[in-house]
Structure formats: structure tokens, C-alpha cells
Backbone as a ProteinNet text record, in pm:
[ID]
protein_1_A
[PRIMARY]
MDPADTKILFIGGTGYIGKFIVEASLKAGHPTYLLVRESSLSHPARSPIIQKFKTLGVNIVLGDLYDHESLVTAIKQVDVVISAVGHVQLADQIRIISAIKEAGNVKRFFPSEFGNDVDRTHAVDPAKTAYQVKAKIRRTIEAEGIPHTIVSCNFFAGYFLSSLSQPGATAPPRDKVVILGDGNPKCVFNKEEDVGTYTIKAVNDPRTLNKILYIKPQENTLSFNDLVSLWEKKIGKILERVYVPGDQVLKEIQESQVPNVVLAICHAVYVNGDQTNFEIEPSFGVEASALYPDVKYTTVDEFLNQFV
[TERTIARY]
86.7	0.2	57.2	44	88.4	78.7	199	198.3	97.9	123.6	69.1	-113.7	-106	-319.5	-371.8	-268.3	-258.9	-219.6	-349.9	-308.5	-355.8	-230.6	-227.2	-184.5	-306	-292.9	-265.8	-169.4	-110.3	-162.7	-182.1	-228.1	-105.2	-76.6	55.3	204.5	150.1	278.9	374.3	358.2	476.9	588.9	511.4	553.9	732.7	768.2	925.2	912.2	821.7	885.6	784.5	675.9	568	640.9	754.7	812.6	870.1	937	1027.2	929.5	812	728.3	651.1	610.7	588.7	655.4	794.4	902	922.2	916.4	885.9	804	680.2	558.1	574.4	652.7	674.3	774.6	841.6	979.7	955.2	832.9	742.9	663.4	635.8	576.2	401	380	265.9	153.5	47.2	-27.6	-64.6	38.3	76.5	-9.7	-113.2	-162.4	-145.3	-117.5	-111.8	-224.9	-282.5	-382.6	-314.9	-336.9	-268.4	-393.5	-396.1	-460	-436.2	-503.9	-484.7	-369.5	-385.6	-289.3	-152.1	-147.3	26.3	72.1	-17.3	49.3	141.7	110.9	204.6	280.5	255.7	336.8	483.8	567.3	714.3	769	759.4	790.2	755.3	602.9	539.2	574.5	557.3	545	620.3	738.1	889.7	881.2	793.7	818.2	681.1	610.7	461.1	491.6	588	651.3	718.1	817.8	897.9	829.2	705.9	669.8	577.1	508.3	445.4	545.7	625.9	739.8	768.7	765.6	824.3	677.4	542.8	451.7	340.1	350.9	287.7	121.6	30	-119.5	-155.7	-172.9	-178.7	-346.8	-412.6	-555.7	-572.2	-622.9	-685.7	-793.8	-781.7	-844	-795.8	-893.2	-864.5	-900.6	-809.8	-831.3	-972.3	-1010.8	-1100.9	-1239.7	-1216.2	-1338.4	-1377.9	-1467.6	-1500.6	-1551.9	-1636.9	-1670.5	-1510.1	-1447.2	-1312.6	-1215.9	-1257	-1182	-1223.3	-1389.7	-1423.6	-1381.9	-1388.1	-1357.6	-1235.3	-1151	-992.8	-1003.6	-1054	-1037.3	-1059.3	-1215.8	-1266.1	-1214.1	-1101.4	-988.9	-867.6	-852.8	-766.3	-789.2	-698.9	-726.4	-666.4	-587.1	-485.8	-483	-478.4	-470.4	-338.7	-225.8	-144.5	-169.3	-158.5	-171.4	-18.4	43.5	169.5	174.6	49.5	4.9	98	111.5	199.4	138.3	207.5	139.1	27.1	23.3	-86.9	-196.5	-211	-340.5	-361.3	-316	-312.6	-460.8	-501.8	-635.1	-719	-718.9	-787.8	-834.3	-732.5	-723.8	-874.1	-918.6	-1104.6	-1176.9	-1105.3	-1216.6	-1188.1	-1062	-1003.4	-1095.1	-1084.7	-1184.6	-1309.8	-1358.8	-1520.8	-1544.2	-1439	-1407	-1383	-1300.6	-1309.4	-1393.4	-1463.2	-1610.4	-1706.5	-1729.3	-1832.6	-1751.2	-1657	-1607.8	-1623.3	-1590.3	-1620.6	-1498.8	-1437.5	-1365.1	-1214.2	-1169.7	-1017.4	-1006.2	-888.3	-847.1	-749.6	-690.3	-580.5	-569.8	-548.9	-534.3	-409.6	-299.8	-209.2	-183.2	-224.4	-247.1	-105.4	-102.2	0.5	82	182.4	230	408.6	475.3	587.9	689.3	704.9	748.3	738.9	770.8	741.3	579.7	605.3	462.4	357.5	278.5	208.1	114.5	103.5	52.6	148.1	233.1	348.9	465.8	444.7	505.9	503.2	611.8	601	661	622.2	625.2	521.4	627.6	571	523.2	472.8	413	519	537.3	394.3	386.4	511.1	482.5	423.7	373.8	228.9	138.8	111.9	-13.9	-26.2	58.1	64.7	38.4	108.1	113.3	-42.4	-104.9	-278.3	-343.1	-313.9	-380.4	-363.4	-267	-253.8	-310.9	-300.5	-356.3	-524.8	-586.9	-728.8	-736.4	-663.1	-683.2	-693.8	-598.6	-592	-741.5	-782.8	-880	-1029.1	-1028.6	-1112.4	-1118.8	-961.1	-1009.5	-1055.3	-1008	-1021.6	-1188.5	-1243.2	-1386.5	-1458.1	-1423.6	-1479.9	-1455.1	-1367	-1326.6	-1282.6	-1199.3	-1157.7	-977.7	-927	-832.2	-717.3	-624.1	-501	-346.9	-287.5	-156.6	-91.1	-4.4	16.7	175.9	258.9	403.8	462.6	551	629	794.5	857.9	994.7	1089.8	994.7	1112.1	1187.9	1312.6	1391.5	1443.5	1413.6	1458.5	1609.4	1680.3	1837.5	1868	1792.6	1846.4	1812.2	1720	1675.8	1758.5	1799.4	1816.4	2042.1	2035.9	2182.8	2272.8	2241.3	2290.3	2392.7	2309.8	2391.7	2418.5	2374.7	2388.5	2351.6	2188.7	2101.9	2168	2248.1	2290.3	2208.5	2175.8	2048.7	2140.1	2092.8	2107.2	2274.5	2315.7	2391.2	2386.8	2501.7	2445.3	2487.2	2613.1	2655.3	2746.8	2758.7	2795.4	2919.8	2927.9	2992.2	3167.5	3263.7	3399.4	3457.7	3436.1	3497.7	3433.2	3281.4	3197.1	3062.8	3000.4	2864	2792.8	2682.7	2557.4	2489.9	2467.9	2413.4	2294.3	2149.7	2079.2	2022.1	2020.4	2031.3	2178.9	2166.6	2319.3	2340.3	2293.1	2312.1	2299.3	2232.3	2247.2	2101.6	1997.2	1867	1893.6	1845.9	1868.3	1758.6	1800	1719.8	1744.6	1666.8	1648.7	1633.7	1740.2	1736.4	1720.6	1635.9	1611.4	1612	1694.8	1738.5	1561.6	1530.1	1412	1377.2	1484.8	1440.4	1392	1451.5	1407.9	1287	1232.5	1084.1	999	1058.8	933.6	946.3	1081.8	1029.6	985.9	998.4	945.2	759.2	739.8	611.3	518.9	578.1	508.1	521.4	623.3	656.5	530.3	436.4	339.2	238.1	181.4	89	-21.2	70.7	-54.2	-34.2	40.6	132.9	9.5	-99.2	-207	-113	-14.2	62.9	71.9	77.1	96.2	-97.2	-200.1	-317.4	-377	-415.3	-470.9	-370.6	-217.6	-100.2	0.9	82.6	201.3	297.3	377.3	483.4	580.2	672	776.6	926.1	969.8	1098.8	1238.4	1242.1	1362.2	1488.2	1551.3	1647.1	1747.6	1821.5	1930.3	2023.3	2075.5	2195.2	2138.3	2055.7	2036.2	1953	1954.2	1953.3	2033.5	2075.6	2172.1	2173.6	2271.5	2265.8	2301.5	2287.5	2355.9	2539.5	2565.2	2671.7	2742.1	2672.9	2762.9	2755.2	2657	2643.8	2763.8	2783.7	2907.6	3064.2	3048	3135	3199.3	3090.1	3056.6	3150.5	3103.9	3123.3	3307.6	3295	3455	3532.5	3509.6	3575.2	3634.1	3485	3501.5	3629.9	3593.3	3684.6	3846	3853.5	3989.4	4002.7	3904.5	3878.2	3807.6	3861.4	3772.8	3691.5	3530.9	3519.1	3490.4	3444.4	3425.1	3241.6	3206.7	3082.9	3020.3	2927.1	2841.7	2744.3	2682.5	2553.8	2483.3	2338.5	2279.6	2144.1	2115.1	2023.6	1900.8	1836.5	1707.3	1604.7	1643.2	1555.5	1575.7	1708.1	1735.1	1690.7	1662	1623.2	1444.6	1400	1289.3	1241.5	1336.8	1335.3	1330.5	1437.4	1448.1	1308.1	1244.1	1114.9	1004.6	995.7	898.6	909	1025.9	1071.2	1069.2	1060.5	1071.3	983.6	1034.8	926	837.1	891.8	833.5	789.2	690	676.1	778.4	912.1	983.1	914.5	894.7	838	944.5	1053.9	1175.2	1230.9	1247.5	1324.3	1221.2	1096.1	1019.1	1046.1	1056.6	1027.2	1187.5	1285.5	1432.6	1404	1381.6	1358.4	1297.7	1187	1120	1181.3	1294.5	1353.9	1495.7	1577.6	1710.1	1698.2	1591	1595.8	1530.8	1379.9	1312.6	1333.1	1393.6	1377.6	1277.7	1182.1	1065.3	1053.5	1159.3	1140.9	1195.7	1254.6	1296.6	1285.9	1179	1130	985	997.3	876.7	895	832.2	878.3	712.6	763	661.7	589.4	469.7	407.7	310	308.7	256.1	57.7	32.7	-93.1	-125.6	-36.3	-61.4	77.3	184.4	278.7	365.5	464.4	536	646.2	808.6	929.8	931.3	971.3	1002	1121.3	1219	1353.3	1332	1246.4	1230.4	1132.5	1045.7	958	994.9	1084.9	1119.7	1300	1335.2	1492.6	1563.3	1485.7	1543.6	1573.3	1540.4	1553.1	1692.5	1737.5	1862	1902.9	1876	1898	1976.5	1984.5	2117.5	2134.4	2242	2290.4	2311.9	2318.3	2357.9	2489.2	2601.2	2766.6	2739.9	2674	2715.2	2659.4	2547.8	2471.6	2571.3	2684.9	2747.2	2882.8	2913.4	3046.1	3036.2	2889.3	2931.7	2943.3	2957.8	3030.2	3175.8	3236.9	3346.5	3464.1
-101.2	14.4	143.9	213.3	333.9	419.3	449.1	531.3	662	733.8	851.9	803.9	689.2	674.1	634.2	681.1	615.5	763.6	815.7	961.5	957.3	980.4	939	1086.1	1076.3	1202.9	1173.3	1266.3	1238.1	1319.6	1252.1	1327.6	1295.5	1442.7	1411.2	1406.2	1478	1431.5	1558.6	1647.5	1745.1	1673.7	1580.2	1525.3	1453.1	1375.3	1333.5	1231.6	1121.5	990.3	1091.4	1153	1139.1	1268.3	1345.6	1378	1337.2	1212.5	1116.6	1053.6	1015.5	879.8	1005.5	1123.2	1225.3	1210.6	1264.5	1268.5	1161.1	1020.8	923.5	915.3	960.3	930.1	1032	1129	1239.6	1164.1	1129.7	1062.8	925	838.4	738.7	784.7	904.1	991	976.6	940.6	945.6	1065.5	1125.9	1257.7	1229.6	1347.6	1346	1448.9	1430.6	1538.2	1566.1	1673.4	1663.2	1739.3	1713.6	1773.4	1848.8	1964.4	2091.3	2177.2	2208.3	2293.4	2456.1	2503.4	2661.4	2730.2	2672.9	2729.9	2708	2580.4	2547	2609.2	2689.8	2753.5	2875.7	2916.3	3025.5	2972.7	2842.4	2773.1	2784.9	2850.5	2858.7	2736.6	2621	2474.4	2394.3	2412.5	2320.7	2431.5	2566.1	2631.7	2631.3	2625.6	2576.5	2414.9	2337.6	2234.9	2208.8	2314.6	2286.4	2336.3	2494.2	2544.2	2481.5	2396.7	2302.5	2227	2149.8	2054.4	2110.9	2196.6	2304.7	2300.5	2353.3	2364.1	2231.5	2121.2	1991.2	1931.8	2002	1945.8	1883.4	1917.4	1842.5	1899.8	1866.2	1956.1	1918.9	2078.3	2106.6	2111.9	2044.3	2035.8	2114.4	2219.7	2249.6	2199.4	2128.6	2061.7	2023.3	1953.9	1926.9	1793.6	1724.2	1585.6	1581.6	1733.6	1721.2	1814.3	1823.4	1869.8	1736.8	1698.2	1576.5	1593.6	1690	1745.1	1747.6	1833.5	1878	1771.7	1650.6	1562.3	1439.2	1428.6	1352.4	1421.4	1535.3	1592.9	1578.9	1578.3	1557.6	1408.6	1301.9	1171.1	1124.2	1217.7	1176.5	1195.9	1264.4	1326.9	1231.3	1112	1011.8	884.1	787.8	668.8	572.9	634.7	584.6	684.8	675.4	724.4	707.1	768.2	734.9	869	790.3	852.3	849.7	982.7	943	1051	1038	1154.6	1125.2	1216.6	1195.9	1113.4	1075.8	1015.9	1063.9	1186.5	1281	1210.9	1250	1210.8	1092.6	971.4	822.9	768.8	805.7	754.1	842.9	957.3	1010	976.5	902.8	825.4	746.1	773.3	680.9	784.8	917	990.9	995.3	949.5	912.4	802.5	672.2	578	593.2	699.5	765.9	808.7	932.9	976.7	875.9	792.8	664.5	588.1	549.8	491.6	584.9	731.9	787.4	795.5	845.7	854.1	743.3	621.5	488.9	483.7	582.9	510.8	470.8	494.8	433.1	318.6	286.3	148.3	104.7	185.6	130.4	220.8	252.8	300.8	249.8	351.8	282.4	390.7	306.4	386.6	433.1	501.4	570.3	485.1	385.1	311.3	306.2	267.5	304.4	254.5	146.6	139.3	-29.5	-87.6	-198.2	-249.1	-402.5	-468.2	-474.7	-370.5	-366.1	-487.2	-603.8	-705.8	-820.4	-780.8	-884	-806	-760.6	-689.7	-735.3	-727	-703.5	-592.2	-490.4	-355.9	-333.9	-257.4	-219.5	-74.8	-31.4	117.9	199.2	333.4	402.1	344.8	299.2	233.8	113.5	57.2	-71.5	41.9	163.5	201.4	264.2	334.6	398.7	269.2	176.8	67.4	-27.9	3.3	-51.3	47.8	199.3	298.2	226.7	213.2	166.7	24.1	-42.8	-204.2	-174.5	-57.9	-68.4	-30	84.6	134	43.7	-61.7	-152.4	-271.6	-260.5	-351	-313.5	-161.8	-79.1	-105.4	-59.7	-80.8	-186.4	-322.2	-472.9	-483.2	-424.8	-432.7	-407.4	-290.9	-186.7	-244.6	-356.5	-410.1	-275.1	-203.1	-117.7	-149.9	-193.4	-227.9	-159.9	-209.7	-141.9	-223.9	-171.6	-235.9	-123.5	-264.1	-190.2	-205.5	-109.5	-74.7	-98.9	-198.5	-234	-185.4	-102.3	-48.4	-78	-101.3	-96.1	-9.6	39.2	135.7	228.2	372.3	454.7	512.1	446.4	485.1	628.3	715	839.8	874.8	803.9	850.6	741.9	650.9	560.6	528.3	515	486.3	627.9	734.5	842	906.9	788.7	813.1	725.9	569.3	442.7	421.9	504.6	500.4	531.9	624.2	701.6	769.1	816	923.5	1034.8	1121.4	1275.2	1308.1	1151	1203.4	1238.3	1248.9	1357.2	1283.9	1211.4	1139.2	968.9	869.4	777.1	778.9	710.4	735.1	690.9	760	727.2	687.9	650.4	584.2	500.8	509	444.3	408.7	293.6	276.8	201	249.4	218.9	58.8	-12.4	-154.1	-175.8	-182.4	-209.4	-360.6	-463.6	-568.6	-641.4	-783.6	-846.1	-822	-723.5	-666.5	-776	-907.7	-1021.2	-1054.1	-1004	-985.7	-885.2	-956.7	-871.8	-760.9	-616.5	-525.9	-500.4	-435.1	-355.1	-203.9	-194.1	-32.3	-5	86.8	162.8	297.6	317.6	484.3	515	605.4	690	701.2	730.9	761.8	618.1	462.6	355.3	326.5	353	349.8	447.9	506.3	585.1	518.1	451.1	403	265	197	79.2	95.5	196.1	237.4	240.8	355.2	375.2	235.5	163.3	51	-32.7	-24.6	-114.1	-85.3	21.9	100.4	6	-7.8	-62.4	-239.9	-281	-418.8	-529.5	-616.6	-705.6	-785.3	-773.9	-880.3	-823.2	-671.4	-619	-593.8	-637.3	-555.6	-684.7	-588.2	-601.8	-738.2	-669.5	-727.1	-654.8	-705.8	-623.8	-622.4	-502.5	-466.2	-479.1	-585.2	-547.1	-539.4	-417.5	-398.2	-457.9	-543.1	-616.9	-679.2	-611.6	-645.1	-727	-819.4	-915.8	-846.1	-716.1	-644.4	-550.5	-539.7	-431.4	-518.5	-628.4	-687.8	-746.3	-704.4	-721.8	-726.9	-757.3	-761.5	-625.6	-577.9	-431.8	-464.7	-561.5	-617.5	-642.1	-673.3	-655.6	-509.9	-426.9	-285.1	-228.7	-238.4	-199.7	-222.6	-388.3	-419.1	-333.4	-357.6	-293	-125.2	-43.9	57.9	79.4	2	-30.2	-48.6	-113.1	-143.8	-11.1	48	158.7	259.6	263.8	366.9	340.3	192.2	120.4	207.5	155.8	163.8	55	-3.1	-60.4	15.4	-1.9	123.4	36.6	87.7	31.8	-10.7	-148.3	-145.8	-160.8	-73.5	-63.6	-141.5	-285.7	-342.5	-306.5	-249	-251.4	-367.9	-443.7	-553.4	-511.7	-596.8	-577.8	-515.9	-577.4	-563.4	-397.3	-400.4	-233	-100	-175.5	-85.4	-56.9	-156.2	-175.5	-83.5	-75.3	-14.5	186	196	329.2	411.1	267.4	320.8	348.2	263.1	256.7	377.3	436.4	542.4	643.5	652.2	819	884.1	1013.3	1115.5	1168.5	1160.6	1199.5	1053.1	1043.7	887.3	881.8	782.8	788.1	679.7	727.6	637	537.1	627.6	590.8	501.1	514.2	363.4	247.8	288.5	176.8	83.5	136.3	141.7	44.5	77.8	32.1	-81.3	-93.4	-191.9	-297.4	-305	-421.6	-467.2	-358	-404.6	-440.6	-376.7	-404.3	-530.8	-567.2	-643.7	-764.4	-742.9	-841.5	-921.9	-823.5	-869	-859.9	-792	-760.1	-767.6	-689.2	-698.5	-810.5	-906.1	-1013.6	-1190.6	-1177.7	-1267.5	-1354.3	-1315.8	-1413.1	-1417.1	-1520.5	-1540.4	-1467.6	-1397	-1367.5	-1481.9	-1480.8	-1599.6	-1512.3	-1596.9	-1523.5	-1512	-1578.5	-1517.5	-1364.9	-1313.2	-1195.2	-1085.8	-1158.6	-1016.5	-1084.6	-1000.9	-998.9	-888.1	-957.6	-865.2	-768.6	-640.8	-548.6	-584.7	-643.2	-639.8	-768.3	-853.8	-986	-946.7	-853.8	-815.1	-725.7	-669.2	-561.8	-537.7	-654.5	-665	-546.7	-482.6	-413.2	-250.8	-248.8	-113.5	-144.9	-47.6	-42.4	32.8	-27.2	-4.3	34.1	143.6	164.3	71.4	29.5	-85.8	8.9	-63.8	-7.9	5.9	-46.3	-63.4	108.4	96.7	224.6	351.1	321.5	441.9	485.8	428.8	470.9	514.3	508.6	573.6	709.7	781.3	942.6	974.8	913.4	958.7	917.6	846.2	804	949.8
-19.1	18.5	-5.5	-89.1	-109.9	42.5	87.7	220.5	206	93.8	76.8	107.9	96.8	109.6	243.1	312.4	515.6	574	605.9	677.6	820.6	891.8	1037.7	1137.3	1223	1347	1457.2	1491.1	1607.2	1721.7	1852.5	1969	2057.5	2145.9	2199.9	2107.5	1971.1	1893.6	1939.9	2017.5	2056.1	2183.8	2184.2	2358.4	2313.6	2394.5	2430.2	2299.1	2293	2215.9	2074.1	2104.7	1974.5	1862.2	1900.2	1807.9	1721.4	1739	1689.3	1589.3	1626.7	1572.7	1447.9	1488.2	1368.7	1282.2	1304.8	1202.8	1100.8	1174.3	1097.3	1002.8	1024.8	958.5	803.4	852	736.1	667.9	710.1	660.6	542.9	607.1	496.4	433.7	408.6	332.2	341.6	448.8	513.9	511	495.2	516.3	661.5	720.3	848.6	939.3	1017.8	1118.2	1269.7	1329.1	1474.3	1488.9	1601.6	1673.9	1791.6	1757.4	1884	1928.9	2063.7	2131.1	2092.1	2084.8	2062.4	2136	2280	2360.5	2339.7	2252.7	2217.4	2146.8	2041.6	1923.9	1988.5	2103.3	2200.3	2324.7	2330.8	2434.6	2422.9	2493.3	2481.4	2420.4	2487.3	2479.1	2320.7	2298.8	2189.1	2062	2083.5	1980.9	1833	1915.4	1791.4	1732.8	1823.9	1758.1	1645.1	1672.5	1594	1481.3	1481.4	1335.8	1273.1	1351.3	1279.7	1175.6	1244.3	1196.5	1071.9	1076.1	988.5	858	887.9	767.9	686.2	778.3	731.5	642.7	659.1	574	637	801.7	897.1	909.6	883.2	868.8	1029.2	1087	1194.5	1224.1	1317	1329.5	1476.7	1465	1598.1	1672.9	1788.5	1842.8	1983.5	2101.6	2234.1	2268.1	2319.5	2406.4	2464.2	2531.5	2607.2	2519.8	2445.4	2347.8	2209.9	2281.7	2193.2	2085.2	2024.7	1895.5	1803.4	1873.3	1757	1761.5	1882.7	1834.6	1721.4	1736.9	1642.3	1470.1	1473.7	1362.7	1306.3	1409.6	1370.3	1279.3	1389.4	1364.7	1221.8	1202.9	1058.3	910.9	961.8	825.2	811.4	911	866.3	868.2	867.5	853.2	997.1	1077.6	1192.1	1274.8	1387	1491	1617.3	1631.4	1735.9	1848.3	1968.3	2069.4	2134.6	2216.2	2242.6	2378.9	2421.7	2514.4	2655.2	2751.8	2899.3	2977.5	3077.2	3186.4	3254.5	3243.5	3294.9	3238.4	3115.3	3055.9	2981.9	3049	3015.5	3010	3146.8	3157	3045.3	3044	2924.5	2794.4	2762.4	2635.7	2609.7	2722.8	2695	2611.9	2604.7	2535	2369.8	2363	2199.1	2148.9	2248.2	2203	2196	2274	2225.7	2111.6	2080.6	1931.6	1826.1	1832.1	1724	1697.4	1790.8	1797.1	1726.1	1778.1	1694.6	1571.1	1520.7	1408.8	1309.7	1343.9	1293.2	1126.7	1131.3	1003.4	1039.4	1164.6	1198.3	1196.2	1075.1	1067.3	1177	1214	1304	1469.6	1582.5	1682.4	1748.8	1775.7	1871.2	1991.3	2098.4	2242.8	2307.9	2381.2	2444.2	2518	2465.7	2547.4	2534.6	2435.2	2398.6	2547.5	2608.8	2747.6	2771.8	2879.7	2953.7	2873.2	2862.2	2852.1	2979.8	2972.8	3111.1	3144.9	3044.8	3086.9	3152.3	3144.1	3173.5	3248.2	3347.5	3436.1	3569.3	3688.4	3824.2	3888.3	3828	3900.8	4018.2	4115.3	4228.2	4221.4	4293.5	4294.1	4312.6	4273.2	4213.8	4071.6	3995.6	3847	3816.1	3932.7	3930.6	3876.4	3947.9	3925.4	3774	3740.3	3589.9	3491.1	3530.1	3441.7	3426.1	3529	3548.6	3445.2	3455.2	3372.8	3240.9	3196.1	3018.7	3021.4	3139.4	3108.4	3070.3	3179.2	3170.1	2992.2	2964.1	2819.5	2760.9	2749.8	2626.3	2656.3	2787.7	2783	2741.8	2747.6	2639.6	2515.3	2476.2	2332.6	2271.2	2343	2306	2328.1	2446.3	2444.6	2362.5	2292.8	2170.9	2058.5	2039.9	1928.1	1805.1	1875.2	1783.9	1761.9	1609.8	1545.4	1593.5	1661.4	1717.6	1712.4	1760.5	1769.3	1907.9	1983.8	2097	2070.6	2081.5	2061.6	2198.1	2260.6	2347.2	2336.4	2334.4	2289.2	2400.9	2521.4	2665.7	2685.4	2679.3	2736.9	2600.8	2602.3	2533.6	2552.3	2470.3	2465	2516.5	2455.7	2478.2	2644.6	2668	2807	2899	2904.5	3002.6	2966.9	2852.2	2791.8	2834.1	2769.7	2805.1	2939.3	3037.3	3151.4	3226.4	3148.5	3165.4	3307.6	3332.5	3430.7	3557.8	3567.1	3686.9	3729.8	3848.7	3891	3895.4	3796.7	3807.4	3710	3628.3	3584.6	3440.9	3327.1	3234.7	3116.1	3165.4	3057.7	3157.2	3080.1	3150.5	3223.8	3336	3409.9	3410.1	3473.2	3418	3523.8	3656.4	3777.6	3855.3	3884.5	3951.4	3888.3	3894.7	3855.5	3940.8	3935.2	4020	3991.8	4002.1	3940.6	4079.3	4006.8	4047.2	4048.1	4191.5	4152.5	4123.5	4129.5	4030.1	3906.4	3822.2	3706.1	3581.9	3623.1	3506.5	3452.6	3506.5	3409.1	3278.1	3142.1	3026.6	3021.7	2943.7	2934.4	2782.9	2742.7	2602.2	2558.6	2499.3	2491.3	2354.1	2294.7	2163.1	2132.1	2041.5	1990.6	1937.3	2029.2	1994	1851	1761.3	1627.5	1563.7	1628.5	1564.3	1588.7	1739.2	1777	1688.3	1652.6	1520.5	1432.3	1330.1	1236.1	1236.4	1358.8	1391	1383.2	1442.3	1463.1	1352.9	1255.3	1112.9	1021.5	1052.7	978.6	969.6	1129.4	1173.2	1114.3	1062.6	1045.1	929.6	843.7	732.5	732.8	861.7	816	900.2	857.6	906.1	992.9	1001.1	1083.2	1226	1223	1381.9	1404.2	1349	1396.4	1498.1	1587.8	1739.6	1799	1782.9	1828.1	1925.2	2017.1	2091	1979.7	1913.9	1861.2	1954.7	2009.5	2068.8	1995.7	2042.5	1993.7	2046.8	2004.5	2090.6	1994.4	1930.5	1869.6	1929.3	1910.4	2008.4	1994.6	1906.8	1954.5	2075.5	2068.9	2174.6	2309.9	2323.8	2432.8	2530.7	2654.4	2725	2849.9	2955.7	3091.7	3098.5	3256.1	3299.8	3287.5	3327.3	3344.3	3221.5	3120	2995.4	2923	2950.3	2960.3	3003.6	3112	3180.1	3106.8	3070.6	3010.7	2895.5	2802.7	2650.8	2703.8	2751.3	2820.3	2860.9	2919.1	2997	2896.9	2778.9	2668.9	2564.7	2581.5	2503.6	2531.1	2681.5	2746.6	2833.9	2780	2816.6	2978	3075.2	3201.7	3268.5	3401.6	3463.9	3561.1	3595.8	3679.5	3815.7	3911.6	4043.5	4014.2	4028.7	4065.6	4157.6	4177.7	4333.3	4330	4384.4	4318.4	4474	4457.1	4514.2	4565.7	4648.5	4655.9	4635.6	4550.6	4533.2	4635.2	4779.8	4853.8	4898.4	4882.5	4914.1	4828	4703.7	4604.5	4658.2	4658.7	4738.4	4834.9	4943.9	5043.4	5016.1	4895.4	4862.9	4768	4734.4	4665.7	4768.2	4872.7	4947.6	5048.5	5098.1	5188.6	5113.5	4955.4	4895.7	4924.8	4968.8	4990.6	4889.5	4755.4	4649.8	4547.3	4522.5	4454.1	4327.3	4344.2	4261.5	4126.3	4025.3	3927.4	3883.5	3837.2	3759.1	3831.9	3941.2	4055.7	4015.7	4068.9	4049.9	3905.7	3794.2	3649.3	3650	3696.6	3684.4	3770.6	3877.7	3966.2	3876.1	3828	3737.4	3640.4	3600.4	3476.3	3527.1	3581.9	3608.8	3730.1	3799	3918.5	3886.5	3803.6	3805.2	3657.1	3568.4	3438	3366.1	3360.3	3337.8	3178.9	3110.2	2949.2	2892.6	2971.5	2887.3	2947	3072.8	3170.3	3073	2954	2890	2749.5	2695.9	2566.1	2487.9	2370.9	2289.8	2187	2247.4	2140.8	2070.5	1924.1	1816.9	1841.3	1954.6	2007.5	2050.6	2095.3	2146.5	2068.7	2045.9	1964.5	1871.1	1832.8	1715.6	1763.9	1679.5	1707.4	1612.4	1627.5	1522.3	1433.5	1475.5	1360.9	1283.8	1328.6	1265.8	1161.9	1196.8	1056.5	997.5	1045.3	907.2	969.4	866.3	851.2	765.4	720.5	630.3	712.6	848.8	928.3	972.4	973.1	989.3	1118.3	1245.7	1349.5	1452.2	1532.4	1586.9	1719.1	1734.7	1825.4	1922.2	2058.9	2199.2	2149.9	2130.3	2092.6	1992.9	1874.1	1822.9	1890.6	1968.3	2024.5	2146.5	2207.1	2325	2256.8	2147.1	2055.3	2088.2	2089.8	2100.2	2239	2328.5	2493.1	2478.1	2407.6	2485	2410.8
[MASK]
++++++++++++++++++++++++++++++++++++++++++++++++++++++++++++++++++++++++++++++++++++++++++++++++++++++++++++++++++++++++++++++++++++++++++++++++++++++++++++++++++++++++++++++++++++++++++++++++++++++++++++++++++++++++++++++++++++++++++++++++++++++++++++++++++++++++++++++++++++++++++++++++++++++++++++++++++++

């Protein structure tokens, strides 16, 4: 199918991961639409992104997640809806589902996921509650019979690898590295641009219909210990490894004055191995790098080179 025949509407397209998926949509040749609140046009952070997208050929559609009529009108113009709303608005995607049902023309809906598989997690609060919201949206989509694809891309390389998950760091460590748990469970890191590319590849693919698209390339799946060893090899230096036992991590999460969602997610992944402790069964999922071998994704090895 010609990409020009599939129009895509983005809701939350100026957010962290949304920007990358919008750019991937444009690059693939899809007519690309962005739902924008009028207030965002003058928002200091969002306005430059919107202007850049306009220049690149994105169709700006004025509307609001909380204005049902404007949402239905926007959705009626397209074939596919991709939501990349932030965590505060996750539960409000029920409004998108309602508008999709009324519009009646959507061939595929991608809810805001882009992380761990929330149906196969052992996360503790506060991450557990956030995951339950995503899971509830999944169940609603299924109950309403809306054609959909869930993208589970695990960890963003730009967010987690740029500091090797060291709290407060802006670059990978050069002396000492803190490792949660024993560092042996395997985890998955994907560059944000690749998440965008794979997501857009799935838009018209019947193999991803009503399935979870896992982005788990073999070269990007490694234990934290292996990750540190890879970094050590690049910088020609052995780091002091400080291991924090899993129960100590749990204690930190529970005693944190402010809810520490990121630490709870890191506990689920680095201690529990939630990204790799299950098999992808054809009944519920497919793996992106296997489906699209033509995509030249950035490996963890390649990604770390910029910090050497």
C-alpha cells in the first residue's frame, strides 16, 4: 500500500517520543496530522516544535482531547490515530476511544504505550499504578473492538543509556557505576528514532493488527553487567561496580518522600528482568526487527560511541 494513501493523526505529537514518531511518519510519506490545542501555538516549549512540523509539511489540526466534537472532526479526516500523550493524560485516552467509536472510520489505533509490556510486569508502586492505567486502556480498546497495535519498545536509549541509568548524571560514568540488583537480567534499549521508524512500519501491516509490537533487537538486548563491560572496553578503563541488592532498592522506593516512578520502573527491569522474562507468543505479539529486517537500527554499541 502506498503510504500516501494512509493519513495519520497524532495526539501528543509534540511530547518526548511523539516528536520522533511524527518525523518517522513524514519520512515514510504519510499525510501527517497533528492535533494541537490553540494555547499550544503560543506555548514556549511546544510552539517551536509545531512551527518546525508545519515547515516539514505536517497538517496542524486545532482541537482538544477534552473537546469531543473537535476530536471526532479531527479523527474523521484520517485513517490511523497514534496517541503519544504523557502519563498525566493516559487515563483520558478513554476520550480518544469514544471519539474513534463515533467517527467510525479508523483502521488502526496506537494508544500511548512505548515502554514495558504492562500485561507482563511485576512492577511495584508507583510504577504499578501507572501500568494499570495503560492496561485498563488496552482492555477498553479490546472491549470496543477497535483495531489496534500496542508498541512495547522497552527502554529509550536517549533517556537511559546516555547516563547508563545513573541518577542525576548527564553522561555515562567514568569511575564508579551503581547497578541495581545483581546486574544479570537482560534489558532492552532502543534509540528513539528507531522506535518511530518501527511504529510507522506497523501502521498498515496486517501482521501487527491487534497485536503487541515488541521492539527487541538481539543486539540491543543485554544485561547491565554486559552493558558496563561494553562501556569499559570503549573507554579503556575498569569501573568500580557498586551493587544495590533488590530489597534495598525496594526499601528506597517505599521510603521515598516523592513517588519515584523511574526507580520503580528500573527495579522492574534491572532487578526483576521484566523486559525479557517471558517469550513472545504469536497469539499476542510480534517482534519488530524480525518483521522488518530492512530497518538499520542503531545498536547499543553504536549508540555509546558518541560518549567516548
